[in-house]
Amino acid sequence: MLAYSLSSLAAGVGVKSIAPTRHSELLPRAEVEALGIVWKGNSSSETSHDSLAELTSYPDDFTWCDKDGVNYCTPSLNQHIPQYCGSCWAHGSLSALADRIKIARKAQGTDIQLSVQHMLNCGNAGSCHGGSLDGPYQWIHSQPAGISYATLQPYMACSAESKEGTCAHGDWSCTPMNVARTCGTFGQECVGLSHFPNATIAEYGHISGARAMQKEIFARGPIACTIDAAPIEKYTGGIATQRSFMTDHVISVVGWGTCPKEGLYWIVRNSWGEYWGEQGYVKVKSGALALEQACAWATVQDFTAPERHNQYACFEDGSNCDASKPGADTPPAKEGAMLGKLHEALGGGL
């Protein structure tokens, strides 16, 4: 877990200096598999990625943040507040999934943000001291209720073993309170919710290489990838060009561009906040920072949204959705799907 990335071989544009070492936020393969995660796993032997049409050539410039004048990218996040937490593996994966939900919604309605803290509390795919690229999608795929929304379980940058900041004083176990919660007025206790907005995954997979990345991104949306982050800690702009051999961080790739000098480069959203880089983004030359070694994708199965008519409305204090009460055990994803089907049967559609 305390592995270090190799130093880079060349300086790139906009990178003022390179940190000699940094703690890896990616667990070694043995630790990943000990968590029950399939290394470079796919949800099936033949995935839908394999059947995607591969173009002879792709556009020189393509980004989901400005596709035909529409922004399908969800906001850049910061994994390091309210205290340091090595949860890039959860941030990168969930940001890419949230983008795909926005794509499915045709960029209509308010952005849906998924709960990184729910993943830290329950996902068994890592912690604030590191995780895996493939674990988040594998875990969400296995859960009938998928992942909750961030408004129900805000990010606290804590996991069970964390000692930093406020973490030592909290409970980060996987309980209904730590999946989705709300709190009543002064003097009332908070309650874990039995029904809550959530998103589920239909399929997931692992890919590598520039062509596979372009095919997946162009056809379906952003993806999560590993990267050597040491050379970009002090990145301020331009295109990072360093060659690397190891990765220690997870980001999401939302598109690509080309320039006369460097050729193809990736448009990368990090999870270090908008104060860093180009408002949370970095451009990475194709072949640099080991970015093309390992990527993960997921397809959206379902999500809670007004236009889908699949929300179970809880009271302001959560009293009608209190998970501690008898009978409050209907899986939200299944219930949401049933509500949607009922609405469709009544002529409303989805």
CSV table of C-alpha atoms in Angstrom, one decimal:
chain,number,residue,atom,x,y,z
A,1,MET,CA,0.0,0.0,0.0
A,2,LEU,CA,3.0,2.3,0.6
A,3,ALA,CA,4.3,1.8,-2.9
A,4,TYR,CA,5.9,4.7,-4.7
A,5,SER,CA,5.7,5.8,-8.3
A,6,LEU,CA,8.8,5.9,-10.4
A,7,SER,CA,10.3,9.3,-11.1
A,8,SER,CA,9.5,10.6,-14.6
A,9,LEU,CA,11.9,10.8,-17.4
A,10,ALA,CA,11.3,14.2,-18.8
A,11,ALA,CA,9.7,17.6,-17.9
A,12,GLY,CA,6.4,18.6,-19.4
A,13,VAL,CA,4.8,21.9,-20.1
A,14,GLY,CA,3.2,23.5,-17.1
A,15,VAL,CA,4.8,21.2,-14.6
A,16,LYS,CA,7.1,23.3,-12.3
A,17,SER,CA,8.7,20.5,-10.4
A,18,ILE,CA,8.3,16.8,-9.7
A,19,ALA,CA,7.9,15.4,-6.2
A,20,PRO,CA,10.4,12.6,-5.7
A,21,THR,CA,8.0,10.2,-4.1
A,22,ARG,CA,4.3,10.0,-3.1
A,23,HIS,CA,2.2,7.5,-1.4
A,24,SER,CA,0.3,5.4,-3.8
A,25,GLU,CA,-3.5,5.5,-3.6
A,26,LEU,CA,-3.7,2.2,-5.5
A,27,LEU,CA,-3.5,-1.1,-3.5
A,28,PRO,CA,-1.3,-3.9,-4.8
A,29,ARG,CA,-2.9,-6.7,-6.7
A,30,ALA,CA,-2.8,-9.2,-3.7
A,31,GLU,CA,-4.6,-6.7,-1.5
A,32,VAL,CA,-7.2,-6.0,-4.1
A,33,GLU,CA,-8.0,-9.6,-4.7
A,34,ALA,CA,-8.1,-10.2,-0.9
A,35,LEU,CA,-11.0,-7.8,-0.9
A,36,GLY,CA,-12.9,-10.1,-3.3
A,37,ILE,CA,-12.3,-7.8,-6.3
A,38,VAL,CA,-11.5,-9.4,-9.7
A,39,TRP,CA,-8.3,-7.9,-11.1
A,40,LYS,CA,-9.1,-6.2,-14.4
A,41,GLY,CA,-12.5,-7.8,-14.1
A,42,ASN,CA,-15.4,-7.6,-16.6
A,43,SER,CA,-19.1,-8.3,-15.7
A,44,SER,CA,-19.2,-11.0,-18.5
A,45,SER,CA,-16.7,-12.8,-20.7
A,46,GLU,CA,-17.9,-10.8,-23.8
A,47,THR,CA,-18.9,-7.3,-22.9
A,48,SER,CA,-20.8,-4.7,-24.8
A,49,HIS,CA,-17.5,-2.8,-25.3
A,50,ASP,CA,-16.4,-5.5,-27.6
A,51,SER,CA,-19.3,-5.0,-29.9
A,52,LEU,CA,-19.0,-1.2,-30.1
A,53,ALA,CA,-18.3,0.0,-33.6
A,54,GLU,CA,-14.7,1.1,-33.9
A,55,LEU,CA,-14.2,4.1,-36.3
A,56,THR,CA,-11.4,4.2,-38.8
A,57,SER,CA,-10.5,7.6,-37.4
A,58,TYR,CA,-11.9,9.7,-34.6
A,59,PRO,CA,-12.3,13.5,-34.4
A,60,ASP,CA,-9.1,15.4,-33.6
A,61,ASP,CA,-10.9,17.0,-30.7
A,62,PHE,CA,-13.7,15.5,-28.7
A,63,THR,CA,-14.9,16.1,-25.1
A,64,TRP,CA,-18.1,15.4,-23.2
A,65,CYS,CA,-17.7,18.7,-21.5
A,66,ASP,CA,-18.6,20.4,-24.8
A,67,LYS,CA,-20.3,18.0,-27.1
A,68,ASP,CA,-22.3,19.9,-29.8
A,69,GLY,CA,-22.3,22.9,-27.4
A,70,VAL,CA,-23.7,20.9,-24.4
A,71,ASN,CA,-21.7,20.1,-21.2
A,72,TYR,CA,-22.3,16.6,-20.0
A,73,CYS,CA,-19.5,16.7,-17.4
A,74,THR,CA,-20.4,16.8,-13.7
A,75,PRO,CA,-18.4,19.1,-11.4
A,76,SER,CA,-14.8,18.5,-10.4
A,77,LEU,CA,-14.5,17.4,-6.8
A,78,ASN,CA,-11.9,17.6,-4.0
A,79,GLN,CA,-11.0,14.3,-2.2
A,80,HIS,CA,-8.7,16.1,0.3
A,81,ILE,CA,-11.3,18.1,2.3
A,82,PRO,CA,-12.3,18.3,5.2
A,83,GLN,CA,-9.0,16.4,5.6
A,84,TYR,CA,-6.6,14.4,3.5
A,85,CYS,CA,-8.1,11.1,2.1
A,86,GLY,CA,-6.6,8.9,-0.6
A,87,SER,CA,-10.0,8.1,-2.1
A,88,CYS,CA,-9.2,8.9,-5.8
A,89,TRP,CA,-10.2,5.4,-6.7
A,90,ALA,CA,-13.8,6.2,-5.6
A,91,HIS,CA,-13.9,9.8,-6.9
A,92,GLY,CA,-12.6,9.0,-10.4
A,93,SER,CA,-15.0,6.1,-10.9
A,94,LEU,CA,-18.1,7.8,-9.5
A,95,SER,CA,-17.5,11.0,-11.4
A,96,ALA,CA,-17.3,9.1,-14.7
A,97,LEU,CA,-20.5,7.2,-13.8
A,98,ALA,CA,-22.3,10.5,-12.8
A,99,ASP,CA,-21.3,11.9,-16.3
A,100,ARG,CA,-22.9,8.9,-17.9
A,101,ILE,CA,-26.1,9.5,-16.0
A,102,LYS,CA,-26.0,13.1,-17.2
A,103,ILE,CA,-25.5,11.8,-20.8
A,104,ALA,CA,-28.5,9.4,-20.3
A,105,ARG,CA,-30.6,12.4,-19.2
A,106,LYS,CA,-29.5,14.5,-22.2
A,107,ALA,CA,-28.1,17.0,-19.8
A,108,GLN,CA,-31.6,17.9,-18.5
A,109,GLY,CA,-32.3,18.6,-14.9
A,110,THR,CA,-29.8,19.2,-12.1
A,111,ASP,CA,-26.6,17.2,-12.0
A,112,ILE,CA,-26.7,14.0,-10.0
A,113,GLN,CA,-23.7,13.5,-7.8
A,114,LEU,CA,-23.0,10.0,-6.3
A,115,SER,CA,-21.9,9.4,-2.7
A,116,VAL,CA,-18.2,8.8,-2.4
A,117,GLN,CA,-18.7,8.5,1.4
A,118,HIS,CA,-21.2,5.6,0.8
A,119,MET,CA,-18.5,3.9,-1.2
A,120,LEU,CA,-16.0,4.4,1.6
A,121,ASN,CA,-18.4,3.2,4.3
A,122,CYS,CA,-19.7,0.1,2.5
A,123,GLY,CA,-17.9,-0.6,-0.8
A,124,ASN,CA,-15.2,-2.9,0.6
A,125,ALA,CA,-13.1,-1.7,-2.4
A,126,GLY,CA,-10.6,0.5,-0.5
A,127,SER,CA,-10.3,3.2,2.1
A,128,CYS,CA,-8.7,6.6,2.6
A,129,HIS,CA,-5.4,4.8,2.4
A,130,GLY,CA,-6.0,3.4,-1.1
A,131,GLY,CA,-8.2,1.3,-3.3
A,132,SER,CA,-8.6,-0.2,-6.7
A,133,LEU,CA,-9.6,1.0,-10.2
A,134,ASP,CA,-12.0,-1.9,-10.7
A,135,GLY,CA,-13.5,-2.3,-7.3
A,136,PRO,CA,-16.1,0.5,-7.3
A,137,TYR,CA,-18.0,-0.6,-10.4
A,138,GLN,CA,-17.8,-4.3,-9.3
A,139,TRP,CA,-19.3,-3.4,-5.9
A,140,ILE,CA,-22.1,-1.2,-7.3
A,141,HIS,CA,-23.0,-3.8,-9.8
A,142,SER,CA,-23.5,-6.4,-7.0
A,143,GLN,CA,-25.8,-4.1,-5.0
A,144,PRO,CA,-29.6,-4.1,-5.7
A,145,ALA,CA,-29.7,-0.5,-4.3
A,146,GLY,CA,-26.5,0.5,-6.0
A,147,ILE,CA,-24.9,3.8,-4.8
A,148,SER,CA,-26.8,6.6,-3.0
A,149,TYR,CA,-26.7,10.2,-3.9
A,150,ALA,CA,-24.2,12.6,-2.3
A,151,THR,CA,-27.0,14.7,-0.7
A,152,LEU,CA,-27.9,11.7,1.4
A,153,GLN,CA,-24.3,10.8,2.6
A,154,PRO,CA,-22.0,13.8,2.1
A,155,TYR,CA,-18.3,13.3,1.7
A,156,MET,CA,-16.4,13.4,5.0
A,157,ALA,CA,-13.0,12.1,3.8
A,158,CYS,CA,-13.0,9.3,6.4
A,159,SER,CA,-12.9,5.6,6.4
A,160,ALA,CA,-12.9,3.0,9.3
A,161,GLU,CA,-9.2,3.2,10.0
A,162,SER,CA,-8.8,7.0,9.5
A,163,LYS,CA,-7.3,9.0,12.3
A,164,GLU,CA,-7.0,12.4,10.5
A,165,GLY,CA,-9.1,15.4,11.5
A,166,THR,CA,-12.6,14.5,12.6
A,167,CYS,CA,-12.4,10.9,11.5
A,168,ALA,CA,-11.3,9.4,14.8
A,169,HIS,CA,-14.5,10.7,16.4
A,170,GLY,CA,-17.0,9.2,13.8
A,171,ASP,CA,-18.5,5.9,12.9
A,172,TRP,CA,-17.7,4.8,9.4
A,173,SER,CA,-19.2,1.3,9.4
A,174,CYS,CA,-21.7,0.2,6.9
A,175,THR,CA,-25.0,0.8,8.6
A,176,PRO,CA,-28.3,2.4,7.2
A,177,MET,CA,-27.1,5.7,8.8
A,178,ASN,CA,-23.9,5.5,6.8
A,179,VAL,CA,-25.7,4.7,3.5
A,180,ALA,CA,-28.3,7.4,3.4
A,181,ARG,CA,-29.5,9.6,6.3
A,182,THR,CA,-31.2,12.8,7.3
A,183,CYS,CA,-31.6,14.6,10.6
A,184,GLY,CA,-34.7,16.1,12.1
A,185,THR,CA,-35.0,19.4,14.1
A,186,PHE,CA,-33.1,20.3,17.2
A,187,GLY,CA,-33.3,17.5,19.8
A,188,GLN,CA,-34.3,14.8,17.3
A,189,GLU,CA,-31.9,12.0,16.3
A,190,CYS,CA,-30.7,11.4,12.8
A,191,VAL,CA,-32.2,8.4,11.0
A,192,GLY,CA,-30.9,6.0,8.4
A,193,LEU,CA,-33.2,5.9,5.4
A,194,SER,CA,-34.8,2.8,4.0
A,195,HIS,CA,-35.7,4.5,0.7
A,196,PHE,CA,-33.4,6.9,-1.1
A,197,PRO,CA,-32.4,8.1,-4.5
A,198,ASN,CA,-29.8,5.8,-6.0
A,199,ALA,CA,-28.0,4.7,-9.2
A,200,THR,CA,-27.3,1.2,-10.4
A,201,ILE,CA,-25.0,-0.3,-13.0
A,202,ALA,CA,-25.9,-2.7,-15.8
A,203,GLU,CA,-22.4,-3.7,-16.9
A,204,TYR,CA,-18.8,-2.9,-16.3
A,205,GLY,CA,-15.5,-3.7,-17.9
A,206,HIS,CA,-11.7,-3.1,-18.0
A,207,ILE,CA,-9.8,-1.8,-21.1
A,208,SER,CA,-6.4,-0.4,-21.9
A,209,GLY,CA,-4.8,1.4,-24.9
A,210,ALA,CA,-5.5,4.6,-26.7
A,211,ARG,CA,-7.8,3.1,-29.3
A,212,ALA,CA,-10.0,1.2,-26.8
A,213,MET,CA,-10.2,4.4,-24.7
A,214,GLN,CA,-11.3,6.5,-27.7
A,215,LYS,CA,-13.9,3.9,-28.7
A,216,GLU,CA,-15.5,3.7,-25.3
A,217,ILE,CA,-15.4,7.4,-24.6
A,218,PHE,CA,-16.7,8.4,-28.0
A,219,ALA,CA,-19.5,5.9,-27.9
A,220,ARG,CA,-20.7,6.0,-24.3
A,221,GLY,CA,-19.0,8.6,-22.1
A,222,PRO,CA,-16.1,9.2,-19.7
A,223,ILE,CA,-14.1,6.5,-18.1
A,224,ALA,CA,-11.9,6.0,-15.0
A,225,CYS,CA,-8.2,5.4,-15.5
A,226,THR,CA,-5.1,5.0,-13.4
A,227,ILE,CA,-2.2,7.5,-13.8
A,228,ASP,CA,1.2,8.5,-12.4
A,229,ALA,CA,0.2,11.6,-10.4
A,230,ALA,CA,3.6,12.6,-9.0
A,231,PRO,CA,4.6,14.6,-12.0
A,232,ILE,CA,1.4,16.7,-12.0
A,233,GLU,CA,1.2,17.6,-8.3
A,234,LYS,CA,2.5,21.1,-9.3
A,235,TYR,CA,0.9,21.2,-12.7
A,236,THR,CA,-0.4,24.7,-13.7
A,237,GLY,CA,-1.3,24.3,-17.3
A,238,GLY,CA,-0.3,23.0,-20.7
A,239,ILE,CA,0.2,19.4,-21.7
A,240,ALA,CA,2.0,16.9,-19.4
A,241,THR,CA,4.4,14.8,-21.4
A,242,GLN,CA,6.4,12.7,-18.9
A,243,ARG,CA,6.9,9.0,-19.6
A,244,SER,CA,6.0,6.8,-16.6
A,245,PHE,CA,6.1,3.1,-15.8
A,246,MET,CA,3.9,2.9,-12.7
A,247,THR,CA,0.5,4.4,-11.6
A,248,ASP,CA,-0.6,5.6,-8.1
A,249,HIS,CA,-3.8,7.5,-8.7
A,250,VAL,CA,-7.2,7.3,-10.4
A,251,ILE,CA,-8.8,10.0,-12.5
A,252,SER,CA,-11.6,10.3,-15.1
A,253,VAL,CA,-11.0,10.9,-18.8
A,254,VAL,CA,-13.7,13.0,-20.5
A,255,GLY,CA,-12.2,13.3,-24.0
A,256,TRP,CA,-9.2,14.3,-26.0
A,257,GLY,CA,-7.6,16.9,-28.2
A,258,THR,CA,-4.7,17.3,-30.6
A,259,CYS,CA,-2.0,19.9,-30.9
A,260,PRO,CA,0.7,20.3,-33.6
A,261,LYS,CA,3.6,19.8,-31.2
A,262,GLU,CA,2.4,16.9,-29.0
A,263,GLY,CA,-0.3,15.3,-31.1
A,264,LEU,CA,-3.0,13.4,-29.2
A,265,TYR,CA,-3.6,14.3,-25.6
A,266,TRP,CA,-6.2,13.3,-23.1
A,267,ILE,CA,-8.6,15.7,-21.2
A,268,VAL,CA,-8.4,14.5,-17.6
A,269,ARG,CA,-10.6,15.5,-14.7
A,270,ASN,CA,-8.8,15.1,-11.3
A,271,SER,CA,-10.2,15.1,-7.8
A,272,TRP,CA,-8.0,17.7,-6.2
A,273,GLY,CA,-10.4,20.6,-6.5
A,274,GLU,CA,-10.8,23.5,-8.9
A,275,TYR,CA,-7.9,25.4,-7.3
A,276,TRP,CA,-5.5,22.9,-8.9
A,277,GLY,CA,-4.4,22.7,-12.5
A,278,GLU,CA,-6.8,24.1,-15.1
A,279,GLN,CA,-9.8,24.3,-12.7
A,280,GLY,CA,-9.4,20.7,-11.7
A,281,TYR,CA,-8.4,19.4,-15.1
A,282,VAL,CA,-5.1,18.4,-16.7
A,283,LYS,CA,-4.1,17.6,-20.3
A,284,VAL,CA,-1.9,14.5,-20.7
A,285,LYS,CA,-0.1,13.6,-23.9
A,286,SER,CA,-1.0,10.2,-25.3
A,287,GLY,CA,1.6,7.7,-24.0
A,288,ALA,CA,2.5,9.8,-21.0
A,289,LEU,CA,2.0,9.2,-17.2
A,290,ALA,CA,1.1,5.6,-17.9
A,291,LEU,CA,-2.5,6.8,-18.4
A,292,GLU,CA,-3.4,4.3,-21.0
A,293,GLN,CA,-2.4,1.2,-19.0
A,294,ALA,CA,-5.7,0.5,-17.2
A,295,CYS,CA,-9.2,2.0,-17.5
A,296,ALA,CA,-12.6,1.0,-16.3
A,297,TRP,CA,-16.1,1.7,-17.7
A,298,ALA,CA,-19.6,1.1,-16.6
A,299,THR,CA,-23.0,1.4,-18.2
A,300,VAL,CA,-26.0,2.9,-16.4
A,301,GLN,CA,-28.9,0.6,-15.5
A,302,ASP,CA,-31.2,2.9,-13.5
A,303,PHE,CA,-31.2,6.1,-11.4
A,304,THR,CA,-33.6,8.2,-9.5
A,305,ALA,CA,-34.8,11.3,-11.3
A,306,PRO,CA,-38.0,13.3,-11.6
A,307,GLU,CA,-38.5,12.4,-15.3
A,308,ARG,CA,-38.3,8.7,-14.4
A,309,HIS,CA,-41.1,9.0,-11.8
A,310,ASN,CA,-39.3,6.5,-9.5
A,311,GLN,CA,-38.7,8.4,-6.3
A,312,TYR,CA,-40.1,7.3,-3.0
A,313,ALA,CA,-40.7,10.6,-1.2
A,314,CYS,CA,-39.6,10.7,2.4
A,315,PHE,CA,-40.8,13.2,4.9
A,316,GLU,CA,-38.4,16.1,5.9
A,317,ASP,CA,-37.5,14.3,9.1
A,318,GLY,CA,-37.3,10.9,7.4
A,319,SER,CA,-39.8,9.4,9.8
A,320,ASN,CA,-41.7,7.5,7.1
A,321,CYS,CA,-38.4,6.1,5.7
A,322,ASP,CA,-36.7,5.2,9.0
A,323,ALA,CA,-34.7,2.1,8.3
A,324,SER,CA,-34.8,1.1,12.0
A,325,LYS,CA,-38.6,0.5,11.8
A,326,PRO,CA,-40.1,-2.9,11.0
A,327,GLY,CA,-40.9,-3.4,7.3
A,328,ALA,CA,-38.5,-0.7,6.0
A,329,ASP,CA,-36.4,-3.1,4.0
A,330,THR,CA,-37.7,-2.7,0.4
A,331,PRO,CA,-34.6,-2.3,-1.9
A,332,PRO,CA,-34.8,1.2,-3.3
A,333,ALA,CA,-33.5,0.3,-6.8
A,334,LYS,CA,-36.2,-2.4,-7.2
A,335,GLU,CA,-38.9,-0.2,-5.8
A,336,GLY,CA,-37.8,2.6,-8.1
A,337,ALA,CA,-38.0,0.4,-11.1
A,338,MET,CA,-41.5,-0.8,-10.1
A,339,LEU,CA,-42.7,2.8,-9.7
A,340,GLY,CA,-41.4,3.5,-13.1
A,341,LYS,CA,-43.1,0.5,-14.7
A,342,LEU,CA,-46.4,1.5,-13.0
A,343,HIS,CA,-46.1,5.0,-14.3
A,344,GLU,CA,-45.4,3.6,-17.8
A,345,ALA,CA,-48.4,1.3,-17.6
A,346,LEU,CA,-50.6,4.3,-16.8
A,347,GLY,CA,-49.4,6.0,-19.9
A,348,GLY,CA,-46.9,8.4,-18.4
A,349,GLY,CA,-43.8,6.6,-19.8
A,350,LEU,CA,-40.3,7.3,-18.5
